[in-house]
């Protein structure tokens, strides 16, 4: 259906595409992947005809409709949402034609030729209106808008009244309702919360057309794609599976190529050794010449050059008290409406906790209050001793010094890092070469956000508050940042719509729903499972003629949730106990050895032997050092157990 053959394209003398070729067939569902700067969005622009390659063939059927969602924010017309959607799908034009025909027909003689022509035009427009589900369009539109997070009160608002992220949702709704033959979606999940994303995934399951999407959301790609197109070194590699399949297959392919290259290298070395050994022997001249020609004919196996692996980590920020944060009776009001009311929870040392909830639930507001950027309406927040906070939000980028370059900005942070380490860290966040000398005012919003993350990574902290930190990270940088967070020895409170990221990182989820707090002891998948069960129960309730759940079913639900929480705590305690036991055994053995050494040092017969005394004193010193380390470990794990016991009592 769509074919690109031998595409070459360069910018400023640098090649971007170098003989890139591929085909997209009907009903293909494709994930387009590659590091930032490899040309994914540029490829979309070529397909759309917005950009012409330097050379190569582009074939796209003219009779196919294409729906395109750009990554960049868009401006919409100052009309209400439903009218915008009607315009975007072509329904408004048909409605206007129908009304015009009705009006003209009312003024025209039914026996005239003009009336017959108007009637024919009306019937054609009516048929098209029916094909486009015009009669149920408004109901269908509201269903799609609701799935993307809009409420009933939003439908009469002008599109221009919404923020950039909500405008992108309106544009996405228009594409879904247009039902084009081909969808090109560039980062469609960027402005969706996790519930919106799950709704979109289910909606796209029934989409009958061709879909190509760029996304840094691994779970989204896994759920909706069946093919993966990877742009690498200016060419396109095809993988017959979703993103997880692609990662596995790529690793296997690389290992096979490395093995083949190694086999070839050994064969070449052996051949060269034979040539060198018998080069001057007349009796071997024919064999030597044969091997020389064989070497010339060798088609060398090329190993694709991957970027050098980079590791990033947070500098140690010292040990905080066990309770890092205590939130008591916290409330926040805007225009007389409570965002949340009298909420209470605590965060503990080394915990990694996700803050969840639909858009508008108050997640970002709560992170700003906890970080001290914003004040609550009532209630209080107490920090533990020795807590060192770092806060990231999209607005954090405004705190950069706009008179600095990138390099000057990070150099202004007190840090033990060497210049080469700072450059490596900047490189991991896609600032390389002369980019580091760019003035901050010329950076894009995404670049400013990434630079803010770099600064956080350079500070000594033990409590991170992160509001959507991965929005502007590509896959590889996202993975590096996740690894750094998993190794981080402090406490993390994170808002993110990256479900794969959360699943691998967090051990508790705090949900803000209807102004209240609900806690889930587990990762994001556990929370999502419980949320879906809750929604199913709510749906069952509404099916029972709007009656409230009976007291008996409520009690069953409460008992089930309590039992699950107890089971989780029990499993966690067993796991902690398994870590405590070997430490306690080691401490017991060391204390026994220490007691023996101390007894020996009280023995007069041993005190006369200075060599033995020195040995015993040295052993005693080593034992005490080891005991100190083990006792610190035991204390940390024991505090973790105490925390669970406290939860169990609650």
Coordinates of C-alpha atoms in Angstrom, one line a residue:
X1 CA 0.0 0.0 0.0
X2 CA 2.8 2.5 1.0
X3 CA 6.2 2.0 -0.5
X4 CA 9.5 3.9 0.1
X5 CA 12.4 2.7 -1.9
X6 CA 16.1 3.7 -1.6
X7 CA 15.4 6.9 0.3
X8 CA 18.3 9.3 0.8
X9 CA 18.0 12.4 3.0
X10 CA 20.5 14.7 4.6
X11 CA 20.5 17.8 6.8
X12 CA 23.4 20.3 6.9
X13 CA 25.7 17.9 5.0
X14 CA 24.9 15.0 7.4
X15 CA 23.1 11.9 6.1
X16 CA 19.9 11.0 8.0
X17 CA 18.6 8.2 5.7
X18 CA 21.0 6.2 3.6
X19 CA 19.2 4.0 1.2
X20 CA 16.2 3.4 3.5
X21 CA 13.5 1.1 2.0
X22 CA 10.3 -0.5 3.3
X23 CA 6.6 -1.4 2.5
X24 CA 3.5 -0.9 4.6
X25 CA 0.6 -3.2 3.8
X26 CA -3.1 -3.0 4.6
X27 CA -4.0 -3.6 8.2
X28 CA -0.3 -3.6 9.3
X29 CA 0.1 -2.5 12.9
X30 CA 3.6 -1.1 13.2
X31 CA 5.8 0.4 15.9
X32 CA 8.4 2.7 14.5
X33 CA 11.4 2.8 16.9
X34 CA 14.9 4.2 17.1
X35 CA 16.9 6.6 19.2
X36 CA 16.2 10.3 19.3
X37 CA 17.5 12.0 16.1
X38 CA 17.3 8.9 13.9
X39 CA 14.5 10.4 11.8
X40 CA 11.2 8.8 13.0
X41 CA 9.1 12.0 12.8
X42 CA 10.9 13.0 9.6
X43 CA 9.8 9.7 8.0
X44 CA 6.2 10.5 8.9
X45 CA 6.6 13.9 7.2
X46 CA 7.9 12.1 4.0
X47 CA 4.9 9.8 4.0
X48 CA 2.6 12.8 4.5
X49 CA 4.3 14.7 1.6
X50 CA 5.4 17.5 3.9
X51 CA 9.1 16.7 3.1
X52 CA 10.7 15.5 -0.1
X53 CA 13.7 13.2 0.1
X54 CA 16.9 14.1 -1.7
X55 CA 16.4 11.0 -3.8
X56 CA 14.3 7.8 -3.8
X57 CA 10.8 6.7 -4.7
X58 CA 7.7 7.3 -2.5
X59 CA 4.5 5.6 -3.5
X60 CA 1.3 6.3 -1.6
X61 CA -2.2 5.6 -2.9
X62 CA -4.2 8.8 -3.5
X63 CA -7.5 7.2 -2.6
X64 CA -6.4 6.4 1.0
X65 CA -7.1 8.7 3.8
X66 CA -4.4 9.4 6.4
X67 CA -5.0 10.6 10.0
X68 CA -1.9 12.2 11.5
X69 CA -1.3 13.0 15.2
X70 CA 1.9 15.2 15.5
X71 CA 4.1 15.2 18.6
X72 CA 4.2 19.0 18.7
X73 CA 1.4 21.0 20.4
X74 CA -1.3 22.3 18.0
X75 CA -3.6 25.3 18.0
X76 CA -7.3 24.7 17.4
X77 CA -10.2 26.9 16.2
X78 CA -12.2 28.8 18.8
X79 CA -15.3 26.6 18.5
X80 CA -16.7 24.0 20.9
X81 CA -15.4 20.4 20.9
X82 CA -18.3 18.7 19.2
X83 CA -18.3 21.3 16.3
X84 CA -14.5 20.8 15.9
X85 CA -15.0 17.1 15.7
X86 CA -17.7 17.5 13.1
X87 CA -15.5 19.7 11.0
X88 CA -12.5 17.4 11.3
X89 CA -14.5 14.3 10.2
X90 CA -16.2 16.1 7.3
X91 CA -19.7 15.8 8.9
X92 CA -20.2 19.5 9.3
X93 CA -20.0 20.0 5.5
X94 CA -22.6 17.3 4.9
X95 CA -24.9 18.8 7.6
X96 CA -24.6 22.1 5.9
X97 CA -25.4 20.5 2.5
X98 CA -28.4 18.8 3.9
X99 CA -29.8 22.0 5.5
X100 CA -29.1 24.0 2.3
X101 CA -30.9 21.4 0.1
X102 CA -33.9 21.3 2.6
X103 CA -34.2 25.1 2.5
X104 CA -33.9 25.3 -1.3
X105 CA -36.3 22.4 -1.8
X106 CA -38.9 24.2 0.4
X107 CA -38.8 27.1 -2.1
X108 CA -38.7 25.0 -5.3
X109 CA -41.6 23.5 -7.4
X110 CA -41.6 19.7 -6.7
X111 CA -42.4 19.1 -10.4
X112 CA -39.4 21.1 -11.6
X113 CA -36.0 19.7 -12.9
X114 CA -34.3 21.9 -10.3
X115 CA -36.2 20.2 -7.5
X116 CA -35.2 16.7 -8.8
X117 CA -31.5 17.8 -8.9
X118 CA -31.8 19.1 -5.3
X119 CA -33.5 15.9 -4.2
X120 CA -30.7 13.8 -5.8
X121 CA -28.1 15.9 -4.1
X122 CA -30.0 15.6 -0.8
X123 CA -30.2 11.8 -1.1
X124 CA -26.5 11.5 -1.8
X125 CA -25.6 13.7 1.2
X126 CA -28.1 11.8 3.4
X127 CA -26.5 8.5 2.3
X128 CA -23.0 9.8 3.1
X129 CA -24.3 11.2 6.4
X130 CA -25.6 7.8 7.3
X131 CA -22.3 6.0 6.4
X132 CA -20.5 8.4 8.7
X133 CA -22.9 7.6 11.5
X134 CA -24.1 11.1 11.5
X135 CA -27.2 10.4 13.5
X136 CA -25.2 8.8 16.4
X137 CA -22.1 11.0 16.0
X138 CA -22.6 13.2 19.0
X139 CA -23.1 10.2 21.3
X140 CA -20.1 8.4 19.8
X141 CA -18.0 11.6 20.1
X142 CA -18.9 11.9 23.8
X143 CA -17.9 8.3 24.4
X144 CA -14.5 8.8 22.8
X145 CA -14.0 12.1 24.6
X146 CA -14.9 10.5 27.9
X147 CA -12.4 7.7 27.2
X148 CA -9.7 10.4 26.8
X149 CA -10.5 12.0 30.1
X150 CA -13.1 14.8 29.2
X151 CA -16.2 15.4 31.4
X152 CA -19.7 16.4 30.4
X153 CA -19.0 20.1 31.4
X154 CA -16.2 20.2 28.8
X155 CA -18.3 19.6 25.7
X156 CA -19.6 23.1 25.4
X157 CA -16.2 24.8 26.0
X158 CA -14.2 26.3 23.1
X159 CA -11.2 24.3 22.0
X160 CA -9.0 27.4 22.7
X161 CA -9.9 27.3 26.4
X162 CA -8.0 24.0 26.9
X163 CA -4.3 23.6 27.7
X164 CA -1.9 22.2 25.1
X165 CA -2.1 18.6 26.3
X166 CA -6.0 18.7 26.2
X167 CA -5.9 20.2 22.7
X168 CA -3.8 17.2 21.6
X169 CA -6.5 14.9 23.1
X170 CA -9.1 16.7 21.1
X171 CA -7.1 16.2 17.9
X172 CA -6.6 12.5 18.8
X173 CA -10.4 12.2 19.2
X174 CA -10.9 13.7 15.8
X175 CA -8.6 11.2 14.2
X176 CA -10.2 8.2 16.0
X177 CA -13.7 9.4 14.9
X178 CA -12.6 10.0 11.3
X179 CA -11.6 6.3 11.1
X180 CA -9.0 6.9 8.4
X181 CA -7.5 4.2 6.2
X182 CA -4.0 4.9 7.7
X183 CA -3.2 6.3 11.2
X184 CA 0.2 7.9 11.8
X185 CA 0.5 8.5 15.6
X186 CA 3.5 10.3 16.9
X187 CA 3.8 9.8 20.7
X188 CA 0.0 9.4 21.2
X189 CA 0.3 8.6 24.9
X190 CA 2.3 11.7 25.9
X191 CA -0.7 13.6 27.3
X192 CA -2.7 10.6 28.5
X193 CA -2.9 9.3 32.0
X194 CA -2.7 5.5 32.5
X195 CA -6.5 5.0 32.4
X196 CA -6.8 7.0 29.2
X197 CA -4.0 4.9 27.7
X198 CA -5.7 1.7 28.6
X199 CA -8.9 2.9 27.0
X200 CA -7.1 3.9 23.8
X201 CA -5.4 0.5 23.6
X202 CA -8.8 -1.2 23.8
X203 CA -10.3 1.2 21.2
X204 CA -7.5 0.6 18.8
X205 CA -8.0 -3.2 19.0
X206 CA -11.1 -2.7 16.8
X207 CA -9.5 -0.3 14.4
X208 CA -9.7 -2.0 11.0
X209 CA -7.1 0.2 9.1
X210 CA -3.3 0.5 9.0
X211 CA -1.6 1.9 12.1
X212 CA 2.0 3.2 12.4
X213 CA 3.0 4.7 15.8
X214 CA 6.0 6.2 17.4
X215 CA 6.0 5.8 21.1
X216 CA 8.4 5.6 24.1
X217 CA 5.7 3.7 26.0
X218 CA 6.9 0.1 25.9
X219 CA 3.6 -1.4 27.1
X220 CA 1.6 0.5 24.6
X221 CA 3.8 -0.8 21.7
X222 CA 3.6 -4.3 23.0
X223 CA -0.2 -4.2 23.2
X224 CA -1.1 -2.6 19.8
X225 CA 1.7 -3.5 17.4
X226 CA 2.6 -6.7 15.5
X227 CA 5.6 -5.4 13.5
X228 CA 8.5 -3.3 14.5
X229 CA 10.4 -1.0 12.1
X230 CA 13.7 0.1 13.6
X231 CA 15.6 3.0 12.1
X232 CA 19.3 2.4 12.7
X233 CA 22.4 4.0 10.9
X234 CA 20.1 5.5 8.2
X235 CA 18.5 2.3 7.2
X236 CA 15.3 0.4 8.3
X237 CA 15.4 -3.1 9.9
X238 CA 12.1 -5.1 10.1
X239 CA 11.2 -7.3 13.0
X240 CA 8.1 -9.5 12.8
X241 CA 6.7 -8.9 16.3
X242 CA 6.0 -6.2 19.0
X243 CA 8.6 -4.2 20.9
X244 CA 9.5 -7.0 23.4
X245 CA 10.0 -9.4 20.5
X246 CA 12.1 -6.8 18.8
X247 CA 14.4 -6.4 21.8
X248 CA 14.9 -10.1 22.2
X249 CA 15.4 -10.7 18.4
X250 CA 17.8 -7.8 18.1
X251 CA 20.0 -9.3 20.9
X252 CA 20.0 -12.7 19.3
X253 CA 20.8 -11.2 15.9
X254 CA 23.7 -9.2 17.3
X255 CA 25.1 -12.3 19.1
X256 CA 24.9 -14.3 15.8
X257 CA 26.6 -11.6 13.8
X258 CA 29.3 -11.3 16.5
X259 CA 29.8 -15.1 16.4
X260 CA 30.0 -15.1 12.6
X261 CA 32.4 -12.2 12.7
X262 CA 34.6 -14.0 15.2
X263 CA 34.6 -17.2 13.1
X264 CA 35.5 -15.2 10.0
X265 CA 38.3 -13.4 11.9
X266 CA 39.9 -16.7 12.9
X267 CA 39.6 -18.0 9.3
X268 CA 41.3 -14.9 8.0
X269 CA 44.1 -15.1 10.6
X270 CA 44.6 -18.8 9.7
X271 CA 44.7 -18.0 6.0
X272 CA 47.1 -15.1 6.5
X273 CA 49.4 -17.3 8.6
X274 CA 49.4 -20.0 5.8
X275 CA 50.3 -17.3 3.2
X276 CA 53.0 -15.9 5.4
X277 CA 54.5 -19.3 6.1
X278 CA 54.6 -20.6 2.6
X279 CA 54.9 -17.3 0.6
X280 CA 58.5 -18.1 -0.6
X281 CA 58.1 -21.8 -1.2
X282 CA 57.8 -22.6 -4.9
X283 CA 56.0 -25.9 -4.2
X284 CA 53.2 -24.0 -2.4
X285 CA 52.9 -21.1 -4.8
X286 CA 49.6 -22.2 -6.3
X287 CA 48.0 -22.8 -2.9
X288 CA 49.3 -19.4 -1.6
X289 CA 47.9 -17.6 -4.6
X290 CA 44.6 -19.4 -4.2
X291 CA 44.4 -18.2 -0.6
X292 CA 45.3 -14.6 -1.5
X293 CA 42.5 -14.6 -4.0
X294 CA 40.2 -16.1 -1.4
X295 CA 41.0 -13.3 1.0
X296 CA 40.3 -10.7 -1.6
X297 CA 36.8 -12.3 -2.2
X298 CA 35.9 -12.3 1.5
X299 CA 32.7 -10.4 2.2
X300 CA 33.6 -9.1 5.6
X301 CA 30.9 -9.4 8.3
X302 CA 30.1 -5.9 9.6
X303 CA 28.9 -5.4 13.2
X304 CA 26.6 -2.5 13.5
X305 CA 28.1 0.2 15.7
X306 CA 26.1 0.7 18.8
X307 CA 26.4 3.7 21.0
X308 CA 28.9 3.0 23.9
X309 CA 27.0 1.9 27.0
X310 CA 26.7 4.6 29.6
X311 CA 25.8 4.2 33.2
X312 CA 24.3 6.9 35.4
X313 CA 23.8 7.0 39.1
X314 CA 22.7 9.4 41.9
X315 CA 25.5 10.5 44.3
X316 CA 24.9 9.3 47.9
X317 CA 22.8 11.8 49.9
X318 CA 23.3 10.4 53.4
X319 CA 20.9 8.4 55.5
X320 CA 17.6 10.0 56.5
X321 CA 15.4 9.1 59.5
X322 CA 13.0 6.1 59.0
X323 CA 9.9 8.2 58.5
X324 CA 10.8 10.5 55.6
X325 CA 7.5 12.3 55.2
X326 CA 4.3 12.5 57.2
X327 CA 1.1 14.0 55.6
X328 CA -1.6 14.9 58.1
X329 CA -5.2 16.0 57.4
X330 CA -4.0 17.7 54.2
X331 CA -6.5 19.6 52.1
X332 CA -6.4 21.8 49.0
X333 CA -9.1 23.9 47.6
X334 CA -9.4 25.8 44.2
X335 CA -12.3 28.2 43.6
X336 CA -14.2 26.6 46.5
X337 CA -13.8 23.1 45.3
X338 CA -11.7 20.5 47.2
X339 CA -9.0 18.8 45.0
X340 CA -8.4 16.5 48.0
X341 CA -9.6 16.7 51.6
X342 CA -8.1 15.5 54.9
X343 CA -5.7 13.0 53.4
X344 CA -3.1 11.2 55.5
X345 CA -0.1 9.0 54.6
X346 CA 3.6 8.5 55.4
X347 CA 6.6 7.7 53.3
X348 CA 9.6 5.7 54.7
X349 CA 13.3 5.5 54.0
X350 CA 14.2 3.7 50.7
X351 CA 10.5 3.3 49.7
X352 CA 9.7 3.8 46.0
X353 CA 6.0 4.9 45.7
X354 CA 3.9 5.8 42.7
X355 CA 1.2 8.5 43.0
X356 CA -1.7 7.5 40.7
X357 CA -5.0 8.9 39.6
X358 CA -6.8 10.3 36.6
X359 CA -5.9 13.6 35.1
X360 CA -7.1 16.4 37.3
X361 CA -7.2 14.2 40.5
X362 CA -4.5 16.4 42.1
X363 CA -1.3 14.4 41.7
X364 CA 0.8 17.4 40.5
X365 CA -0.8 19.7 43.1
X366 CA 0.2 17.2 45.8
X367 CA 3.8 16.9 44.6
X368 CA 4.1 20.7 44.6
X369 CA 2.7 20.9 48.1
X370 CA 5.1 18.2 49.4
X371 CA 8.1 19.9 47.8
X372 CA 7.2 23.2 49.3
X373 CA 6.4 25.0 46.0
X374 CA 2.7 25.4 46.9
X375 CA 0.9 25.8 50.2
X376 CA -2.0 23.6 51.3
X377 CA -5.4 25.0 52.3
X378 CA -5.2 23.1 55.6
X379 CA -3.2 20.3 57.2
X380 CA 0.5 19.9 57.6
X381 CA 3.5 18.1 56.2
X382 CA 6.4 16.9 58.4
X383 CA 9.8 15.9 57.1
X384 CA 12.0 13.5 58.9
X385 CA 15.5 14.3 60.1
X386 CA 18.3 14.7 57.6
X387 CA 15.9 14.6 54.6
X388 CA 17.4 16.2 51.4
X389 CA 14.7 16.8 48.8
X390 CA 14.9 17.2 45.0
X391 CA 11.7 18.0 43.0
X392 CA 11.2 17.6 39.3
X393 CA 8.2 18.8 37.3
X394 CA 7.7 20.3 33.9
X395 CA 7.7 23.7 35.5
X396 CA 11.1 22.9 37.2
X397 CA 12.7 23.8 33.9
X398 CA 11.8 27.4 34.5
X399 CA 14.2 27.4 37.4
X400 CA 17.2 27.1 35.1
X401 CA 19.5 30.2 34.8
X402 CA 18.6 31.6 31.4
X403 CA 21.9 33.6 31.2
X404 CA 23.9 30.3 31.2
X405 CA 24.8 27.8 28.6
X406 CA 24.1 24.1 29.3
X407 CA 27.7 23.5 30.4
X408 CA 27.7 26.7 32.6
X409 CA 24.5 25.5 34.2
X410 CA 25.7 22.1 35.3
X411 CA 29.2 23.5 36.2
X412 CA 27.5 25.9 38.7
X413 CA 26.3 22.9 40.8
X414 CA 28.7 21.9 43.7
X415 CA 29.7 18.4 42.7
X416 CA 32.6 15.9 43.1
X417 CA 32.1 14.7 39.5
X418 CA 35.0 15.2 37.0
X419 CA 34.4 17.1 33.8
X420 CA 34.5 13.8 31.8
X421 CA 31.8 12.4 34.1
X422 CA 29.6 15.5 33.6
X423 CA 30.0 15.2 29.8
X424 CA 29.1 11.5 29.9
X425 CA 26.0 12.3 32.0
X426 CA 25.0 15.1 29.5
X427 CA 25.6 12.6 26.7
X428 CA 23.3 10.1 28.3
X429 CA 20.5 12.8 28.2
X430 CA 21.2 13.5 24.5
X431 CA 23.4 16.6 25.0
X432 CA 26.6 15.8 23.1
X433 CA 29.5 17.6 21.3
X434 CA 29.0 21.3 20.9
X435 CA 25.4 21.0 22.1
X436 CA 26.6 21.6 25.6
X437 CA 27.5 25.2 24.8
X438 CA 23.9 26.0 23.6
X439 CA 22.4 29.0 25.6
X440 CA 19.5 27.8 27.7
X441 CA 16.9 30.2 26.2
X442 CA 17.2 28.5 22.7
X443 CA 16.5 25.0 24.1
X444 CA 13.1 23.3 23.5
X445 CA 10.8 22.4 26.3
X446 CA 11.9 18.8 26.2
X447 CA 15.6 19.8 26.3
X448 CA 15.1 22.0 29.3
X449 CA 13.3 19.2 31.1
X450 CA 16.1 16.8 30.4
X451 CA 18.7 19.3 31.6
X452 CA 16.7 19.7 34.8
X453 CA 16.9 15.9 35.3
X454 CA 20.7 16.1 34.8
X455 CA 20.9 18.7 37.6
X456 CA 18.9 16.5 39.9
X457 CA 21.2 13.5 39.1
X458 CA 24.2 15.7 40.2
X459 CA 22.7 16.7 43.6
X460 CA 23.2 14.8 46.8
X461 CA 19.6 13.8 47.8
X462 CA 17.8 11.1 49.7
X463 CA 14.2 12.0 48.8
X464 CA 13.1 12.5 45.1
X465 CA 9.7 13.9 44.2
X466 CA 9.3 13.3 40.4
X467 CA 6.3 14.4 38.3
X468 CA 6.4 12.8 34.9
X469 CA 10.2 12.7 34.6
X470 CA 10.3 10.4 31.5
X471 CA 8.0 12.4 29.2
X472 CA 11.0 13.7 27.1
X473 CA 13.3 10.7 27.3
X474 CA 13.8 8.2 24.5
X475 CA 13.8 4.5 25.2
X476 CA 17.5 4.0 25.9
X477 CA 17.7 7.1 28.2
X478 CA 14.5 6.0 29.9
X479 CA 16.1 2.7 30.7
X480 CA 19.2 4.3 32.0
X481 CA 17.2 6.6 34.3
X482 CA 15.1 3.7 35.5
X483 CA 18.2 1.7 36.4
X484 CA 19.6 4.7 38.3
X485 CA 16.3 5.1 40.2
X486 CA 16.3 1.4 41.1
X487 CA 19.8 1.7 42.5
X488 CA 19.0 4.9 44.3
X489 CA 19.3 4.4 48.1
X490 CA 16.8 7.2 49.0
X491 CA 13.0 7.5 48.9
X492 CA 11.1 8.1 45.7
X493 CA 7.6 9.5 45.1
X494 CA 6.8 9.4 41.4
X495 CA 4.0 10.4 39.1
X496 CA 4.3 8.7 35.7
X497 CA 2.1 7.3 33.0
X498 CA 4.9 4.9 31.9
X499 CA 3.4 1.6 33.2
X500 CA 6.4 -0.6 32.4
X501 CA 8.6 1.9 34.2
X502 CA 6.4 1.9 37.3
X503 CA 6.1 -1.9 37.4
X504 CA 9.8 -2.3 37.6
X505 CA 10.4 0.5 40.1
X506 CA 7.6 0.9 42.7
X507 CA 6.5 -1.2 45.6
X508 CA 3.5 0.8 46.7
X509 CA 0.9 2.9 44.9
X510 CA -1.0 5.8 46.4
X511 CA -4.1 6.7 44.4
X512 CA -6.0 10.0 44.7
X513 CA -9.6 9.4 43.8
X514 CA -12.6 11.6 44.5
X515 CA -10.5 13.7 46.9
X516 CA -9.4 10.8 49.0
X517 CA -6.3 8.5 49.3
X518 CA -6.3 4.8 48.6
X519 CA -3.2 2.7 49.2
X520 CA -2.2 -0.4 47.3
X521 CA 0.8 -2.6 48.6
X522 CA 2.4 -3.7 45.3
X523 CA 3.5 -2.5 41.9
X524 CA 1.5 -0.8 39.2
X525 CA 0.1 -4.0 37.7
X526 CA -1.3 -5.0 41.2
X527 CA -2.9 -1.5 41.5
X528 CA -4.4 -1.7 38.0
X529 CA -5.9 -5.1 38.7
X530 CA -7.6 -3.9 41.8
X531 CA -8.7 -0.7 40.1
X532 CA -10.4 -2.8 37.3
X533 CA -12.1 -5.0 39.9
X534 CA -13.4 -1.9 41.6
X535 CA -14.7 -0.5 38.3
X536 CA -16.4 -3.8 37.5
X537 CA -18.1 -3.7 40.9
X538 CA -19.2 -0.2 40.2
X539 CA -20.6 -1.3 36.8
X540 CA -22.5 -4.1 38.5
X541 CA -23.9 -1.7 41.0
X542 CA -25.3 0.6 38.2
X543 CA -26.8 -2.5 36.5
X544 CA -28.9 -3.1 39.6
X545 CA -31.2 -0.2 38.8
X546 CA -28.9 2.3 40.4
X547 CA -29.2 0.8 43.8
X548 CA -26.3 1.0 46.2
X549 CA -24.2 -2.1 46.9
X550 CA -25.7 -4.1 49.8
X551 CA -24.1 -4.0 53.2
X552 CA -23.3 -7.7 52.8
X553 CA -21.4 -7.3 49.5
X554 CA -19.6 -4.2 50.9
X555 CA -18.4 -6.3 53.8
X556 CA -17.2 -9.1 51.5
X557 CA -15.3 -6.6 49.4
X558 CA -13.6 -5.0 52.5
X559 CA -12.7 -8.5 53.9
X560 CA -11.2 -9.5 50.5
X561 CA -9.1 -6.3 50.3
X562 CA -8.0 -6.7 53.9
X563 CA -7.1 -10.4 53.3
X564 CA -5.0 -9.4 50.2
X565 CA -3.2 -6.7 52.2
X566 CA -2.5 -9.2 55.0
X567 CA -1.2 -11.8 52.5
X568 CA 1.1 -9.2 50.9
X569 CA 2.5 -8.1 54.3
X570 CA 3.0 -11.7 55.3
X571 CA 5.0 -12.5 52.1
X572 CA 7.0 -9.3 52.5
X573 CA 7.8 -10.2 56.2
X574 CA 8.9 -13.7 55.1
X575 CA 11.2 -12.1 52.5
X576 CA 12.7 -9.7 55.1
X577 CA 13.1 -12.5 57.6
X578 CA 15.1 -14.5 55.0
X579 CA 17.5 -11.5 54.7
X580 CA 17.7 -11.0 58.5
X581 CA 18.4 -14.7 59.4
X582 CA 21.9 -15.0 57.8
X583 CA 22.9 -11.6 59.2
X584 CA 21.8 -12.6 62.7
X585 CA 23.8 -15.9 62.3
X586 CA 26.9 -14.0 61.2
X587 CA 26.6 -11.5 64.1
X588 CA 26.2 -14.4 66.5
X589 CA 29.4 -16.2 65.2
X590 CA 31.4 -12.9 65.3
X591 CA 30.2 -12.1 68.8
X592 CA 31.2 -15.6 69.9
X593 CA 34.7 -15.1 68.3
X594 CA 35.0 -11.7 69.9
X595 CA 34.2 -13.1 73.3
X596 CA 36.8 -15.8 72.8
X597 CA 39.5 -13.3 71.8
X598 CA 38.7 -11.0 74.8
X599 CA 39.0 -14.1 77.1
X600 CA 42.4 -14.9 75.6
X601 CA 43.6 -11.3 76.2
X602 CA 42.7 -11.7 79.9
X603 CA 44.9 -14.9 80.1
X604 CA 48.3 -14.1 81.8
X605 CA 50.0 -16.9 79.9
X606 CA 49.0 -15.3 76.5
X607 CA 49.8 -11.8 77.6
X608 CA 53.5 -12.8 77.8
X609 CA 53.5 -13.6 74.1
X610 CA 53.5 -10.2 72.3
X611 CA 53.2 -11.8 68.9
X612 CA 50.0 -13.6 69.9
X613 CA 48.6 -10.5 71.6
X614 CA 49.1 -8.5 68.4
X615 CA 47.4 -11.2 66.3
X616 CA 44.4 -11.3 68.7
X617 CA 44.2 -7.5 68.8
X618 CA 44.2 -7.3 65.0
X619 CA 41.5 -10.0 64.8
X620 CA 39.5 -8.2 67.4
X621 CA 39.7 -4.9 65.4
X622 CA 38.5 -6.7 62.2
X623 CA 35.7 -8.4 64.1
X624 CA 34.5 -5.0 65.5
X625 CA 34.6 -3.4 62.0
X626 CA 32.6 -6.3 60.5
X627 CA 30.1 -6.3 63.4
X628 CA 29.6 -2.5 62.9
X629 CA 28.7 -3.1 59.2
X630 CA 26.5 -6.1 59.9
X631 CA 24.7 -4.3 62.8
X632 CA 23.9 -1.3 60.4
X633 CA 22.5 -3.8 57.9
X634 CA 20.5 -5.5 60.6
X635 CA 19.2 -2.2 61.8
X636 CA 18.0 -1.2 58.3
X637 CA 16.2 -4.5 57.7
X638 CA 14.8 -4.6 61.2
X639 CA 13.3 -1.1 60.7
X640 CA 11.7 -2.3 57.5
X641 CA 10.2 -5.2 59.6
X642 CA 9.0 -2.7 62.2
X643 CA 7.4 -0.6 59.5
X644 CA 5.4 -3.7 58.2
X645 CA 4.4 -4.6 61.8
X646 CA 3.1 -1.1 62.3
X647 CA 1.1 -1.4 59.0
X648 CA -0.3 -4.7 60.2
X649 CA -1.4 -3.2 63.5
X650 CA -3.1 -0.4 61.6

